[in-house]
Amino acid sequence: MSRALRRLGAFGALALALGAAGSAPVWAASEEFDKFGLEEVFAGLSTKQAGAHADMTLGFKLTRNGNAPYALAKDIAIKLPPGMIGNPQGIPRCTADQLGSGPNDSACPFDSQVGMTLVRVLEPSPLVVNEPVYNMVPPKGGDVVARLGFIAVGYPAFVNVRIDPVDYSVVSTVEGLNSSSGLIEATTTLWGVPASPAHDEDRITPKEASTGETPPGGREAHVPEKPFLSNPTDCSLQRQLTVTATSYQLPDRPSTLSAPFPPISGCGKLDFAPSLTALPTNPEAAAPTGLDATLRIPQDETPGGLATSTMRSARVALPEGMTINPAAADGLAACSASQVGYGKDEPSHCPPAAKIGSVEVEVPALEETLRGSVYQRTPAPGHLFGFWVVSDEQGVHLKLPAEIQTNPLTGQLTSDFSGIESLGGLPQVPFDELRLRIFGGPRAPLATPSACGTYRTHYSFSPWSGKPPAEGETSMQIAQGCGRGDFAPKLQAGSLTPLGGHFAPLVFTLTRQDGEANPQTIALHLPQGLLAKLKGVPLCPEAVATSGSCPPPSKIGSIAAATGVGADPLWIPQPGKAPTAVFLAGPYKGAPYSAVSVVPAQAGPFDLGLVVNRAGIYVDPESALATIRTDPLPQFLEGVPVTYRTVHVEVSRKEFTLNPTSCAKKKITATLTATRGQVAEPSDGFQATHCAKLGYKPKLTISFKGDTKRTGNPAVRAVLRQKPHEANTKAVTVILPPSEFIDQAHINNPCTRVQFAAGRCPKKSVLGHAVAYSPLLGKPLRGPVYFRSNGGERELPDIVADLHGPLHITQVGYVDAVTRKGSETSRVRTRFLHVPDAPITKFVMNLFGGERGLLENSRSLCPVPHRAMIDLRAQNDRSRATNPAITVRCGRSK
């Protein structure tokens, strides 16, 4: 403001005072208080160039009743548009004591002056005062980031500067105006560069302002020229100046009025050259790590230059291979928008367990480094991963949201600072440097790549100026823990109570070390005799098996898994979270039964849904050995890698898994295929105990039916019965009496192995039928008995019972002829040498007679009894030998 204008203001005030001498002010009637409000608001800039350090003029007028306001103004708040920035740090400051050192005057340093304010009041008659405005020392604590001061009608007045928590714009408030002054209007001009010689004439004291007696030529500044104000660096927004006035009479009814702010242009002239470094806190491969990231944006603070463009958005893509570490979720909490106080002028109240890092920001406008914290954000639909950057220092309530995007196939992480949706970007606040540190440690939120090498982080920073984004790369080194990547998982498995022939829970645990390849499929091979009682277990319906919504009665066990890198992986299920389950289901991918494992992926504040995996339960028809083969295991969930450190399964349904009755040493083996193609076959020893205590008293009876004469072909019926809870049968040998031999005419069309495997045996190869009853199955096994070739391994074809039902089991009997010592007569012998270690309460085999009969009588069966020789051996090596007579019906008698 020129000296002429200043003097005009002083003479005008004097004239108003003289003109109203002796008259009392005309105040509005109480019923007109509600007419108090803002009549006019205006703003101006000395230049509209983006980033320029312009002088800014702001003003307002209140509604009046003649020369008097309708009510007495108490507070005036002026909200600058986003991007209009002030920096008081380079300007000398005045203390409150200096400002109020004398009546109508102050002892503030001349170099602390940052502008002029023209105020019109009614006290007690119309008066215009034009006072210098000073950069003040702000109060400690609280939310005031800066303070201006001036002498208003003989009394010190303070303008407290705060930061709006929504759009981070500057809000300047004159609080507690002199209630007797009667403010009418005010116009304030703040200087872009206060030490500029252009302001020498206006560098005055309050007393000089009131008298008009100023030194000729003004006063020179004695400090370097530094910018105090900077124009916005965005040219696309339509900005407004907003003023809010509150009266003493009606404090709950403020008046707000806005006016257009001068449009900004010339953004293409602004510089923007950010750089980024991002380094892991742990350079070891396949290990938990934090991250140290530093973003630098050089600022142009020369008085004649243009401010650097502020940053609108930031996008940082970490190297592929650096992923989320699931172990970080153990004990992790999250901070919601309400807890952080998003958009509110109040401190955040995030739980300490949600803190995952720290932040330091060098803001030129603040006296000290702005320090804060990084908190895990509460997941929301479509926003699963993210964090808050929070600071509640120096009067600033910084609450910036950041999104974390995960590649669902690779787990690559991309941080997106798009800012605040209502602003269209980040706050338009300049900063020199931002240092973001994500904590390390055993449960650090990140995991390093699995191999050593150089990895690159790509960044893209967009300026508010509208210029193209600044893009680049920064490298990091993973140089420790190299050479890993083997695939040598370990297996522990067995029965919790391995008492032979008894029910007991079955458990198995697979483990792998950090750095090893991740398993993709698992096949568990159970030993002979380790069985399950399927009878009475309702199967999970196929319609819901895929989703894992199986009914509780189908549950047979549970599963626990540890995932993540480092010494403290995450165990699921966590306390208080949904339980896991393993259900029994029906046929799947050629298997007669299947297991459905359901694992709720819940940890910390995250819920990634249900992980459902189906495993076929395959039973080898000849050995009855069971193999449980999983579908491919998920490698990523919502972009989070599933690193299988431990998989622990417990089949704990009561009276479901049954121990063998053989105490021979066995093995439980697993076949694991890794994502990189490696195959591992870990195993663990298994041995039942106290098998010798099991009894063994089976009974096998044989009867002939049909033609009993010489050359006749009788039908044969063999029945094996055994009581429950005994040792299971291991082998059966039956030697028929000398009266029987093989009818060669009836074995000219045996089934070949190829035909048998394809289920296409000729009808003439069928010798009869068999049925087996087991307490483990809800239905018996039934099927034909074939004469099947053995590829020349034995002279005669084999007898094969091909049993179907809940399972498919084949029993092979070796047929030959033996001669007893001291006898020249050969006898037909059939040996079943590989009977599965499974409980069978009854087994019946019926062989045809007549034209399809396998046996032929060498003599009549009726005159004398004919006895068979039977040898039964148990799985616990007990035996039972009998010599029963063949039951034959001769006439009306047996």
PDB file of N, CA and C in Angstrom, residues 376-386 402-404 421 606:
ATOM      1  N   GLN A 376      -2.179 -49.342  10.043  1.00  0.00           N
ATOM      2  CA  GLN A 376      -2.952 -50.226   9.177  1.00  0.00           C
ATOM      3  C   GLN A 376      -4.392 -49.734   9.119  1.00  0.00           C
ATOM      4  N   ARG A 377      -4.927 -49.597   7.915  1.00  0.00           N
ATOM      5  CA  ARG A 377      -6.313 -49.162   7.764  1.00  0.00           C
ATOM      6  C   ARG A 377      -7.262 -50.339   7.926  1.00  0.00           C
ATOM      7  N   THR A 378      -8.433 -50.046   8.440  1.00  0.00           N
ATOM      8  CA  THR A 378      -9.474 -51.070   8.542  1.00  0.00           C
ATOM      9  C   THR A 378      -9.934 -51.457   7.139  1.00  0.00           C
ATOM     10  N   PRO A 379      -9.901 -52.746   6.802  1.00  0.00           N
ATOM     11  CA  PRO A 379     -10.336 -53.156   5.461  1.00  0.00           C
ATOM     12  C   PRO A 379     -11.796 -52.798   5.224  1.00  0.00           C
ATOM     13  N   ALA A 380     -12.084 -52.484   3.980  1.00  0.00           N
ATOM     14  CA  ALA A 380     -13.449 -52.174   3.559  1.00  0.00           C
ATOM     15  C   ALA A 380     -13.669 -52.832   2.200  1.00  0.00           C
ATOM     16  N   PRO A 381     -14.916 -53.065   1.813  1.00  0.00           N
ATOM     17  CA  PRO A 381     -15.179 -53.670   0.500  1.00  0.00           C
ATOM     18  C   PRO A 381     -14.495 -52.892  -0.618  1.00  0.00           C
ATOM     19  N   GLY A 382     -13.695 -53.593  -1.400  1.00  0.00           N
ATOM     20  CA  GLY A 382     -12.960 -52.958  -2.480  1.00  0.00           C
ATOM     21  C   GLY A 382     -11.689 -52.264  -2.043  1.00  0.00           C
ATOM     22  N   HIS A 383     -11.450 -52.212  -0.736  1.00  0.00           N
ATOM     23  CA  HIS A 383     -10.252 -51.563  -0.200  1.00  0.00           C
ATOM     24  C   HIS A 383      -9.686 -52.451   0.901  1.00  0.00           C
ATOM     25  N   LEU A 384      -9.160 -53.591   0.486  1.00  0.00           N
ATOM     26  CA  LEU A 384      -8.725 -54.594   1.451  1.00  0.00           C
ATOM     27  C   LEU A 384      -7.453 -54.182   2.167  1.00  0.00           C
ATOM     28  N   PHE A 385      -6.497 -53.642   1.422  1.00  0.00           N
ATOM     29  CA  PHE A 385      -5.209 -53.307   2.015  1.00  0.00           C
ATOM     30  C   PHE A 385      -4.952 -51.803   1.869  1.00  0.00           C
ATOM     31  N   GLY A 386      -4.470 -51.221   2.921  1.00  0.00           N
ATOM     32  CA  GLY A 386      -4.171 -49.801   2.887  1.00  0.00           C
ATOM     33  C   GLY A 386      -3.629 -49.353   4.224  1.00  0.00           C
ATOM     34  N   ALA A 402      -3.821 -44.269   2.089  1.00  0.00           N
ATOM     35  CA  ALA A 402      -3.066 -44.869   0.982  1.00  0.00           C
ATOM     36  C   ALA A 402      -3.659 -46.240   0.685  1.00  0.00           C
ATOM     37  N   GLU A 403      -3.739 -46.574  -0.589  1.00  0.00           N
ATOM     38  CA  GLU A 403      -4.238 -47.878  -1.022  1.00  0.00           C
ATOM     39  C   GLU A 403      -3.062 -48.775  -1.381  1.00  0.00           C
ATOM     40  N   ILE A 404      -3.207 -50.062  -1.072  1.00  0.00           N
ATOM     41  CA  ILE A 404      -2.240 -51.066  -1.495  1.00  0.00           C
ATOM     42  C   ILE A 404      -2.951 -52.005  -2.460  1.00  0.00           C
ATOM     43  N   GLU A 421     -10.492 -37.972  -2.021  1.00  0.00           N
ATOM     44  CA  GLU A 421     -11.391 -38.003  -3.178  1.00  0.00           C
ATOM     45  C   GLU A 421     -12.036 -36.641  -3.428  1.00  0.00           C
ATOM     46  N   PHE A 606      -8.099 -58.806   8.888  1.00  0.00           N
ATOM     47  CA  PHE A 606      -8.401 -59.234   7.527  1.00  0.00           C
ATOM     48  C   PHE A 606      -9.261 -60.488   7.503  1.00  0.00           C
TER      49      PHE A 606
END
